[in-house]
XYZ file of C-alpha atoms in Angstrom:
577
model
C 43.239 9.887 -21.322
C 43.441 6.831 -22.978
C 42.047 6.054 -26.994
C 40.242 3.234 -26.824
C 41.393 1.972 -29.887
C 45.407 1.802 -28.174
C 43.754 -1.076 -26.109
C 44.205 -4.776 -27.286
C 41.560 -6.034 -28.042
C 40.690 -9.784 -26.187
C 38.225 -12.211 -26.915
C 36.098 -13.450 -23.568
C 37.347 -16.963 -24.822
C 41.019 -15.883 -24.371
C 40.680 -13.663 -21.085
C 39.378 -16.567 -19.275
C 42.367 -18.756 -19.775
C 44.496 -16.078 -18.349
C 42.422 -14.903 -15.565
C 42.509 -18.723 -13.903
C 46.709 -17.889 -13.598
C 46.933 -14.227 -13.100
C 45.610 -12.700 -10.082
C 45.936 -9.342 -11.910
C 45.924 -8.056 -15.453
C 46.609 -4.778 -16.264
C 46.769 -3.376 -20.045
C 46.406 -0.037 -21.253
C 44.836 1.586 -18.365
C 42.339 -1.239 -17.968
C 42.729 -3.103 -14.847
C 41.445 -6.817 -14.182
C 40.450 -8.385 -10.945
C 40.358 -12.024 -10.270
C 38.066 -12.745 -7.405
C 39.138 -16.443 -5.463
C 36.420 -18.789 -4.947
C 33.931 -17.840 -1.730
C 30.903 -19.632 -0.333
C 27.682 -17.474 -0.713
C 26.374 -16.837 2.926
C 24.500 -20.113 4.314
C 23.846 -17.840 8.154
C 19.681 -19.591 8.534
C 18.584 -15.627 9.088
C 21.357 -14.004 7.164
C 22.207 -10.405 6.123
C 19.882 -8.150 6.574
C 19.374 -6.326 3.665
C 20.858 -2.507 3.685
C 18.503 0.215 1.357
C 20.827 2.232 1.238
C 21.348 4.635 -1.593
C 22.107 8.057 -2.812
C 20.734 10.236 -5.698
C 23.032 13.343 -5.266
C 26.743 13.752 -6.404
C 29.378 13.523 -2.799
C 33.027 15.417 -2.318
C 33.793 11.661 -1.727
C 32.629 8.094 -1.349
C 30.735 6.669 1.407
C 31.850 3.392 2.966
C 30.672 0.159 1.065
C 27.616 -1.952 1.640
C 28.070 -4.997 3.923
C 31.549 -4.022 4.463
C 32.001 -4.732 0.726
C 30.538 -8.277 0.396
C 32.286 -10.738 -1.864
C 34.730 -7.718 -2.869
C 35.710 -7.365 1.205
C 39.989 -6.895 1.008
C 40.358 -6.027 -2.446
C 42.247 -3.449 -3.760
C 41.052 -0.216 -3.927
C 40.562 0.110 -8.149
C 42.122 3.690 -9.137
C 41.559 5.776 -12.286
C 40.661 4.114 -15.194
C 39.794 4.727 -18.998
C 36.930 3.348 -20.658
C 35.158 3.274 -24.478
C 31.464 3.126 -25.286
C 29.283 -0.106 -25.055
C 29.270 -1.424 -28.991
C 32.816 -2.165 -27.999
C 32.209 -4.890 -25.361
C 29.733 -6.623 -28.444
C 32.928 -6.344 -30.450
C 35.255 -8.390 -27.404
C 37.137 -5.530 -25.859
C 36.083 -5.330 -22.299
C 36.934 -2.146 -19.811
C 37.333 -1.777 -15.969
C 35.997 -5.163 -14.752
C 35.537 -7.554 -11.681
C 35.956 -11.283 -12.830
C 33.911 -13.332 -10.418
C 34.138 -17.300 -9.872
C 31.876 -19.312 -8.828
C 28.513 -17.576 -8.781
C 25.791 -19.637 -7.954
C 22.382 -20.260 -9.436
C 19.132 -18.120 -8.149
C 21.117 -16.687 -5.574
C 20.079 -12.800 -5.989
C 23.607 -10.889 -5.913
C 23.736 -6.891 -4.686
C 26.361 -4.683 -6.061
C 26.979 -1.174 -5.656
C 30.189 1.341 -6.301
C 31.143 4.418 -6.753
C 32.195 6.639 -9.243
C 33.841 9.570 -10.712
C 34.380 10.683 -13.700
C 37.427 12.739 -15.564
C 37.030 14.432 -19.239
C 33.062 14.783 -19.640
C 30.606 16.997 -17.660
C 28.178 13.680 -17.299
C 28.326 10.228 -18.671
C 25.936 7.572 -18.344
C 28.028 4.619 -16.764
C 26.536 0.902 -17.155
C 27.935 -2.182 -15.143
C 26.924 -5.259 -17.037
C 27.402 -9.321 -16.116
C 28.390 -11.424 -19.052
C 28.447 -15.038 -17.613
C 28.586 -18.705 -19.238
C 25.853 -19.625 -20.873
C 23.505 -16.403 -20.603
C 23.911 -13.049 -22.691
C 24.694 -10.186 -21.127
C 23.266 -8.309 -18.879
C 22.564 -4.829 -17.509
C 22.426 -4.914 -13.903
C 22.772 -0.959 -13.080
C 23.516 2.313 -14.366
C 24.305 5.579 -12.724
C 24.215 9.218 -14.616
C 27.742 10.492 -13.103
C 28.718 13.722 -12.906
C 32.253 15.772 -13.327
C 34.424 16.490 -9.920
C 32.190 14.273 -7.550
C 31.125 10.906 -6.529
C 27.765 9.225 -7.648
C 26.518 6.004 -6.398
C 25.691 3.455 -8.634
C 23.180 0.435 -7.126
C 21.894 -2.533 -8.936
C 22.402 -6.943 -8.744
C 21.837 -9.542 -10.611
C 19.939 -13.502 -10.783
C 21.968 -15.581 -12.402
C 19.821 -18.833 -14.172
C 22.673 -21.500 -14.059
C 25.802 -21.236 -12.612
C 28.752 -19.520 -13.416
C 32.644 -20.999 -13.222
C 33.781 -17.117 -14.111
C 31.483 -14.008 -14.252
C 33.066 -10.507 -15.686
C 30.637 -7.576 -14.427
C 32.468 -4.590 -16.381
C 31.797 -0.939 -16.489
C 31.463 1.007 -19.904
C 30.015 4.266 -21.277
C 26.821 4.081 -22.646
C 28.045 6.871 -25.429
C 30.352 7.128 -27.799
C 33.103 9.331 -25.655
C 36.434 8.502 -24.246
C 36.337 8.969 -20.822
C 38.090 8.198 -17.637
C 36.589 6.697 -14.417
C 37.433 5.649 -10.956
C 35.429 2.895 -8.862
C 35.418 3.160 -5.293
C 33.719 1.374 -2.448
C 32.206 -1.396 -4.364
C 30.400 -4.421 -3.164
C 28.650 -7.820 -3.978
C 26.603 -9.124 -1.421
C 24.521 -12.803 -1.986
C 21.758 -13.519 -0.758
C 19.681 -17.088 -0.979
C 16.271 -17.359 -2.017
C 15.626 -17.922 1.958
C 17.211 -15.153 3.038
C 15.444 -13.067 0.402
C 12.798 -14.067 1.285
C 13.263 -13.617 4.887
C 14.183 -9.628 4.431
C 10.908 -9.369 2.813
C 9.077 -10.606 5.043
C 10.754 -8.815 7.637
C 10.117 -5.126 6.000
C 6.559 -6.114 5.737
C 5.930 -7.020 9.187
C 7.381 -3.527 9.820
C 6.247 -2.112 6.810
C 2.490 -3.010 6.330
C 1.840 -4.461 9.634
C 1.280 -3.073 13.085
C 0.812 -4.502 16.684
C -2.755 -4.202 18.551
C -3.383 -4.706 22.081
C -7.281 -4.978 22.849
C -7.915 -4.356 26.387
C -11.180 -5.467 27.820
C -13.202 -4.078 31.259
C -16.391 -3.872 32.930
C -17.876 -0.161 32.831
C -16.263 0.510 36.070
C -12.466 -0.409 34.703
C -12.196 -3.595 35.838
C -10.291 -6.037 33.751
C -11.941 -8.743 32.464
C -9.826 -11.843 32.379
C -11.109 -14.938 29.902
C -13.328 -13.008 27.043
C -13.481 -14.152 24.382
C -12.385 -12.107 21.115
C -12.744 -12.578 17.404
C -10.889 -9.976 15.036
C -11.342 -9.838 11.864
C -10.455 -7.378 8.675
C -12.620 -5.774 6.529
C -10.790 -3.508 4.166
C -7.040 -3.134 3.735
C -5.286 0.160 3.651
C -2.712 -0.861 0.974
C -4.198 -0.124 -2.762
C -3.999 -3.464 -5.112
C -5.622 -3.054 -8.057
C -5.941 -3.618 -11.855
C -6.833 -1.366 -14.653
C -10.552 -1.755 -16.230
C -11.988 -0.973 -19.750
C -15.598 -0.391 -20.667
C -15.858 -3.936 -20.913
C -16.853 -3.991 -17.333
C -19.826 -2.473 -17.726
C -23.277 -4.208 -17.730
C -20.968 -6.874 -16.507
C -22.029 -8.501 -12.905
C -19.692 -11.543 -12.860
C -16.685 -9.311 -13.768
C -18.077 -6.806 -11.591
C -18.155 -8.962 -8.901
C -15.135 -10.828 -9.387
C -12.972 -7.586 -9.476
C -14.778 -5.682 -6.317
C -13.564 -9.661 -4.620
C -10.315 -8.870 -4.846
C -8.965 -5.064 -5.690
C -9.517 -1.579 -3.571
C -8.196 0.060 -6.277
C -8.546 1.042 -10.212
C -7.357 2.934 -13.081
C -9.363 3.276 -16.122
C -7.460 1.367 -19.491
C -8.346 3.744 -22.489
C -11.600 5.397 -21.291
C -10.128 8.995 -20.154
C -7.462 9.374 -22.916
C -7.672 12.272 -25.134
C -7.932 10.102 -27.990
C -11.057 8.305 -26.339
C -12.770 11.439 -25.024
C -12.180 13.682 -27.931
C -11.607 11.687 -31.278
C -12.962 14.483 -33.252
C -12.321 17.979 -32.088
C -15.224 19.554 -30.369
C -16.972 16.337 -29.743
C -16.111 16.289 -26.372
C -17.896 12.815 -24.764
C -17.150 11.500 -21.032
C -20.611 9.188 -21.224
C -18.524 5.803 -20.798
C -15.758 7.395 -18.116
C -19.217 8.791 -15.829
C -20.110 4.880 -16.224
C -16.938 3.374 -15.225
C -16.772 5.881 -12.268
C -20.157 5.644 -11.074
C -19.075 1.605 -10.872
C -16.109 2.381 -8.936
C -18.060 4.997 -6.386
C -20.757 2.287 -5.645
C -17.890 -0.410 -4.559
C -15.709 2.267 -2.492
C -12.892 2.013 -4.757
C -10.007 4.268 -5.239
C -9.366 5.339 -8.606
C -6.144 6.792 -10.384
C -6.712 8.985 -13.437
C -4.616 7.978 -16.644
C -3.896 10.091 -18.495
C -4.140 13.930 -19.061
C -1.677 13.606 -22.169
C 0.126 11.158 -23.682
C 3.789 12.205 -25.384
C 3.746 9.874 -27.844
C 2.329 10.919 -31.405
C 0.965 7.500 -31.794
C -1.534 7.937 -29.288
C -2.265 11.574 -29.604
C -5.549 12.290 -31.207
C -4.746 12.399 -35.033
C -6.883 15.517 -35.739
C -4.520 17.453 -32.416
C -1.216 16.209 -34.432
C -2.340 18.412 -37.530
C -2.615 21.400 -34.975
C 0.368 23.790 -34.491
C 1.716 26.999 -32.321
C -1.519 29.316 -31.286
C -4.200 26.445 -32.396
C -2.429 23.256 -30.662
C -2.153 25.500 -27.409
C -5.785 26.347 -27.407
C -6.341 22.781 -27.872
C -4.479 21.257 -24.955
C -5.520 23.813 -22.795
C -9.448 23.374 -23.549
C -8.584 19.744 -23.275
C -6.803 19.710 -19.309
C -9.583 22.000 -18.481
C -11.946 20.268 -19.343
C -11.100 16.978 -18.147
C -9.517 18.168 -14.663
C -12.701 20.657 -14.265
C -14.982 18.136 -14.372
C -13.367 15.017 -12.604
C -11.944 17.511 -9.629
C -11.566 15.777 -6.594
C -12.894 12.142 -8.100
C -9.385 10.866 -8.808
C -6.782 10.559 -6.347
C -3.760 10.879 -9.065
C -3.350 11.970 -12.493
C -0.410 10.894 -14.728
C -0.359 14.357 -16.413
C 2.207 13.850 -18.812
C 2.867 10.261 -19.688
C 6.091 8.566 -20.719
C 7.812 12.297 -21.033
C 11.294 10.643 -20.867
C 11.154 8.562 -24.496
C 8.420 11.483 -26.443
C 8.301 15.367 -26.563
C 5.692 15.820 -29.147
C 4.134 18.669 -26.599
C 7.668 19.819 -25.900
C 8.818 19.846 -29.515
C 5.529 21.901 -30.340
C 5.065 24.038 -27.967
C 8.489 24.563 -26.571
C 10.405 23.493 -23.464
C 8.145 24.577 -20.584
C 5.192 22.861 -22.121
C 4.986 19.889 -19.830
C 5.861 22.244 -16.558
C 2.809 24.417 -18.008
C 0.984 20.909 -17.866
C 1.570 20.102 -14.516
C 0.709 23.774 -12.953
C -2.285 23.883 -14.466
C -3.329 20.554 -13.376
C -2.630 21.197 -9.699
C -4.736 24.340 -9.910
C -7.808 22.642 -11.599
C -7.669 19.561 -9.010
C -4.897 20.476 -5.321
C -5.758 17.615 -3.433
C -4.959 15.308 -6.355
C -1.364 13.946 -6.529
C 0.395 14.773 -10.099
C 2.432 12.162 -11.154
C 5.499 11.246 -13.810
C 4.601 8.276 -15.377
C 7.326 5.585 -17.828
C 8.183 2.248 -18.057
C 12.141 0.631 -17.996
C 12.418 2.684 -15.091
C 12.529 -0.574 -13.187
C 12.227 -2.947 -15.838
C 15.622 -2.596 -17.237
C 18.607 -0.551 -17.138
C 19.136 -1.021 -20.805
C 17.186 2.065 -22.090
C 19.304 5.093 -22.080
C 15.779 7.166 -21.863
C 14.608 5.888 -18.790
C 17.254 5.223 -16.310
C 16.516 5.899 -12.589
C 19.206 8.887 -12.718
C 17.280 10.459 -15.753
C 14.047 9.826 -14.152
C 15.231 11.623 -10.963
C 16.818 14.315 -13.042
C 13.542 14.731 -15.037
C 11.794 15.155 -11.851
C 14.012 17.645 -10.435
C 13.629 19.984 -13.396
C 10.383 20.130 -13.360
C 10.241 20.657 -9.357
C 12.633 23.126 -10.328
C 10.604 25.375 -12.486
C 7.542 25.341 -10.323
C 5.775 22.500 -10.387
C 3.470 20.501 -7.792
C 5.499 16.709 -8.394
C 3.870 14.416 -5.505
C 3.985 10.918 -7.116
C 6.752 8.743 -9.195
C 5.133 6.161 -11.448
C 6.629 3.001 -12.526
C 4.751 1.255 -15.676
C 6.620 -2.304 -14.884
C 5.892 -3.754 -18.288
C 8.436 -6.898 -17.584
C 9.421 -9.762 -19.392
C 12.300 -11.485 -17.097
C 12.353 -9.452 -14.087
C 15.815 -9.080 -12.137
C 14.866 -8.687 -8.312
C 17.920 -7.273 -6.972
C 18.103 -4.361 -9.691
C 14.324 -3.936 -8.830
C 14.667 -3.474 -5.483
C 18.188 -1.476 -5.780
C 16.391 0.770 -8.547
C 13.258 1.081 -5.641
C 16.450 2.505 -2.691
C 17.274 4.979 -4.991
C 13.714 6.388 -5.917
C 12.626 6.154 -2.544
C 15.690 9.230 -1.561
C 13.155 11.779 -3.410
C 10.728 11.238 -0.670
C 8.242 11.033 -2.811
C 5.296 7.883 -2.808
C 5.952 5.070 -5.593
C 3.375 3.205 -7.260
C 3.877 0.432 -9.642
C 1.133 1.697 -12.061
C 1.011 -0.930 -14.588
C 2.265 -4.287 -13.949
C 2.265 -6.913 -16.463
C 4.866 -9.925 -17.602
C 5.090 -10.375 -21.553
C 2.120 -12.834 -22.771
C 5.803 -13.971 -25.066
C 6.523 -16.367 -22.553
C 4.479 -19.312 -21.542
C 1.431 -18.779 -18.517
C 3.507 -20.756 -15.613
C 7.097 -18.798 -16.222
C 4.483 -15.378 -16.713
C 2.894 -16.422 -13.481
C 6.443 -17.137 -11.539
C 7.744 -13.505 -12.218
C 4.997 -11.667 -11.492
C 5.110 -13.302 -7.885
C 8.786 -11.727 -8.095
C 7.748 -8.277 -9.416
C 4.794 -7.949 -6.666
C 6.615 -9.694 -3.528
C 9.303 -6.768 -4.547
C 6.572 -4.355 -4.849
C 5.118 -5.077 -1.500
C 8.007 -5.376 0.355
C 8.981 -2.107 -0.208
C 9.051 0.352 2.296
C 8.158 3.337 -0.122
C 5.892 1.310 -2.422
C 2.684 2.730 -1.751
C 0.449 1.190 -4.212
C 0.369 -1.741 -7.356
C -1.588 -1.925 -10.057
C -2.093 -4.105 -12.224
C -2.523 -4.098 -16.208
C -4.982 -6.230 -16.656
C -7.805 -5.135 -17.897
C -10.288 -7.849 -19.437
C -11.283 -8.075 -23.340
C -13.152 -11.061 -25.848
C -9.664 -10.563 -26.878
C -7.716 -11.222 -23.463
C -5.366 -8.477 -22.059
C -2.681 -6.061 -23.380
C -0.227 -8.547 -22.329
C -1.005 -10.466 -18.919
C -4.930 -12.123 -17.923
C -5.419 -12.735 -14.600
C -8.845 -15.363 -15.721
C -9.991 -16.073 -19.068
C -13.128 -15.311 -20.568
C -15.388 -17.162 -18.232
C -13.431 -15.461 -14.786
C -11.559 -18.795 -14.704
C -8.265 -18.231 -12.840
C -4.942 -18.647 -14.790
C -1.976 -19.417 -13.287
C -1.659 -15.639 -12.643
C -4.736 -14.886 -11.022
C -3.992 -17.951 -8.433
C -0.652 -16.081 -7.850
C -3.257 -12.812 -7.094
C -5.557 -14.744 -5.257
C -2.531 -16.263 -3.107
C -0.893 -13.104 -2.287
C -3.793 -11.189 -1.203
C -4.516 -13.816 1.120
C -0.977 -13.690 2.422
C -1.407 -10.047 2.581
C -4.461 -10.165 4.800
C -4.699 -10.691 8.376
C -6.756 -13.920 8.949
C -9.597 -14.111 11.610
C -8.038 -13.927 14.758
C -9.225 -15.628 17.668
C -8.354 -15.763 21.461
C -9.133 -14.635 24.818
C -8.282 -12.273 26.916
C -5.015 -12.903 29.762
C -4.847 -11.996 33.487
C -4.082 -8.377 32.381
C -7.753 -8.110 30.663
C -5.919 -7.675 26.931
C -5.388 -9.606 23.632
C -3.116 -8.967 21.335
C -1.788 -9.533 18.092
C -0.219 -8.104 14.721
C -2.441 -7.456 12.051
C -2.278 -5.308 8.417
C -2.740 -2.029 8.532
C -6.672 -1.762 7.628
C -10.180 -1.399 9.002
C -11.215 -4.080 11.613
C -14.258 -5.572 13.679
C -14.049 -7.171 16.881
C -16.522 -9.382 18.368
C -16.093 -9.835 22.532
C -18.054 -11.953 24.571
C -17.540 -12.716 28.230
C -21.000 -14.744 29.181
C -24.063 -15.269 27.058
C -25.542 -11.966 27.849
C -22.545 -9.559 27.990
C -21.431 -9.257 24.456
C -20.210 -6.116 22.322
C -19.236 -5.496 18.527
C -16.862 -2.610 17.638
C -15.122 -1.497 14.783
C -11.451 0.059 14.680
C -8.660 1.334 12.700
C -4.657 0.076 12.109
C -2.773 2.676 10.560
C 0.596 2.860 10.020
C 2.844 3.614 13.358
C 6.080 1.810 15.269
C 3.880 2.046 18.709
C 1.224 -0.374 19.433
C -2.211 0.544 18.986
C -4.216 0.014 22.149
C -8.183 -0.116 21.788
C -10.076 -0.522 25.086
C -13.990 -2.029 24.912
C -16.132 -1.786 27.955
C -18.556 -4.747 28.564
């Protein structure tokens, strides 16, 4: 193994200028590749896009993605040493591709392998540092000792870029060594992104219905007329609410408009239901929950506990050993006792991967404890984990998709009921490729993903805001394992925690047209035809609740009401006239 400190140290500046006349620079262990100029893909369908991923360690590498992409004939890159990441801020850079010619909004996929030599685990980063931008994360993997790990992420690049460097480092302060195998960098334009999404969701969310129509002796009836329309949708799309909704009609109103779902803001926190101990008070959750029963509206609960000390109940952070465990168990017992079966999730235990204030307190198996006793209070709700830079970025070193999987294994380990994987997805530029690679990987647990809190920083201005949260819900939606989005938006005087969708008066912003758009888009429009030779109609539709008007003369006419869940067969619904 190699000290990092042997390696001579070069300046970005100064590897450039060699890289344009070398096609190879080796020093020290490290080893340079200089990538010749290639056209991104300009096929009108294109690529199709390959989910693909792995969350356990292999005896050896699986074949690369799209045949390796952009990195298709290259050398296979052998056993390398690298340093920890303050180095790269210092100039020295470690195992590296050196990319020309990258090209402006294109969204790039990259995935490799790799092993690692002279550390049980190490948390590997691959990071872009182009002209003109700073640089960037753009995936992560937690690799393990004597096996391969798969490492899955891309990258958007804002302007374009004459020479790239995407380089590999430890996130740590070890020496280690590492070999890359199988990598790949696939483009993809903003059409053909486009058209892969739209493609899972016509598989995805959508499903084919055949009506067939007959007189009541079976006879086909050629030339009715039908009219199809939907009148609920089975995905959940929501938005958190605070108390502020209450009394409210306009909100009221405006919010049943568009959302199926909800998840209450602040109302069933600890700190909200019990800010003095004893004084136990659920008056403003019955309220919000009584509005969401009347509308039909599915509600997650948030939260049981909260790991950070910040938002724990300051008279509970005084408590310790026999009197803090007598406290959070009155509390879950309370709470789950009398909300049991009214929510359809619970985050039991949120943001566990950056606090431990239970953990630290009560020990180790304090959060497992959590979880077992919530699925006995409430079985038929799903428990979930709950963080944020899961998907965000790949920058935080507490949340990485490998320690979130890891997280959730332990606990699954030691007993516990783990049904759902939460996502916060507090963005502020989001990176669609690492989002969606980040999404593959999850989605190997077999578990159902929800993007429980979606926002875009109020830092930048309402039109930008407005642009990437189209990106972070078009990813969302065009997920095959996504199986729910909300949003965090609930309304104040004050505006929102970060994001409005209206202002004070319900006036759409720029956001809540992006909302109102998509929903639309994700809603099958009033269909209207008639009926062929055959007797049938058909069409593809959203999975959802329907009517269906038919009428064949002025006095043969029927209504009837049907069902499009999710299946790869067509439905067929037969009406009798």
């Amino acid at each position: 193994m190699i000290n990092q400190s042997l390696v001579f140290p070069m300046k970005l500046f100064i590897l450039i200028g060699l890289l344009t006349q070398l096609p190879f620079i080796a020093s020290y262990g490290t080893l340079w590749l200089r990538l010749p100029f290639r056209s991104p893909f300009h096929l009108s369908d294109g690529p199709l896009y390959d989910s693909s991923a792995y969350a356990q360690c292999k005896a050896h590498p699986e074949i690369p993605l799209y045949k390796g992409g952009l990195l298709n004939g290259f050398p296979k890159l052998t056993k390398l040493s690298i340093g920890n990441a303050r180095n790269a801020a210092a100039g020295d850079y470690t195992p590296a591709f050196v990319l020309r010619n990258l090209t402006n909004g294109y969204k790039y996929c990259f995935s490799t392998w790799v092993k690692i030599y002279g550390a049980t685990s190490a948390l590997i980063r691959a990071s872009l540092s182009a002209e003109n931008s700073q640089s960037l994360c753009v995936g992560s993997v937690l690799a393990q000792s004597g096996c391969w790990s798969f490492l899955k992420g891309g990258f958007v690049l804002n302007s374009p870029s004459k020479l790239s460097i995407l380089y590999f480092q430890n996130s740590d302060d070890r020496e280690l060594d590492i070999s890359l195998a199988s990598a790949s960098l696939q483009p993809f334009s903003d059409e053909q992104w486009r058209a892969n999404q739209d493609y899972i969701i016509n598989k995805e969310r959508k499903r084919a219905v055949t009506i067939h129509v007959s007189d009541t002796k079976g006879n086909m009836i050629q030339g009715a007329q039908i009219s199809v329309q939907q009148v609920s949708k089975d995905f959940p799309f929501g938005s958190a609410i605070a108390k502020t909704i209450l009394g409210n009609s306009p909100y009221q109103a405006w919010f049943v408009k568009r959302f199926n779902a909800a998840v209450f803001e602040n109302e069933l926190k600890w700190y909200a239901t019990e800010p003095e101990q004893g004084r136990v008070n659920y008056t403003i959750a019955d309220q919000m929950l009584e509005f969401v029963r009347a509308n039909q509206i599915t509600a997650r609960g948030h939260n049981i506990f909260w790991e950070d000390p910040v938002y724990t109940p300051a008279w509970v952070r005084n408590l310790t050993g026999e009197q803090l465990k007598s406290a959070v168990n009155s509390r879950i017992n309370s709470l789950m006792n009398k909300y049991s079966g009214e929510f359809v999730h619970w985050d039991v235990s949120n943001e566990m991967l950056h606090f431990d204030f239970y953990e630290q307190r009560l020990g180790p198996n304090a959060t497992l404890e959590f979880f077992m006793t919530a699925h006995k209070s409430d079985p038929l709700a799903t428990l979930f984990m709950n963080d944020f830079n899961v998907v965000e970025t790949c920058a935080d070193v507490n949340s990485t998709v490998d320690t979130y999987i890891s997280r959730l294994r332990e606990l699954q380990r030691g007993g516990a009921t783990m049904d759902g994987i939460g996502l916060e997805g507090h963005f502020t530029v989001p990176n669609p490729p690492r989002i969606r690679a980040d999404l593959d990987k999850l989605a190997t647990l077999g578990l159902p993903i929800w993007l429980t809190e979606i926002d875009i920083s109020n830092k930048i201005d309402r039109q930008t805001q407005a642009a990437y949260l189209e990106q972070v819900l078009r990813e969302g939606f065009s997920h095959f394992a996504v199986d729910g989005i909300m949003l965090w938006t609930a309304l104040h005087p004050y505006g929102c925690y970060q994001m409005c969708l209206t202002d004070n008066d319900l006036n759409n912003l720029p956001t809540g047209d992006v909302v109102d758009k998509l929903l639309g888009e994700w809603q099958t429009s009033e269909a209207h035809g008639e009926t062929d030779q055959h007797g049938s109609y058909s069409f593809l539709g959203f999975l959802g609740e329907y009517s269906v008007n038919v009428r064949y003369t002025d006095d043969r006419t029927t209504n009837a009401t049907f069902s499009l869940c999710k299946g790869d067969e067509t439905r067929h619904f037969s009406i009798h006239l």
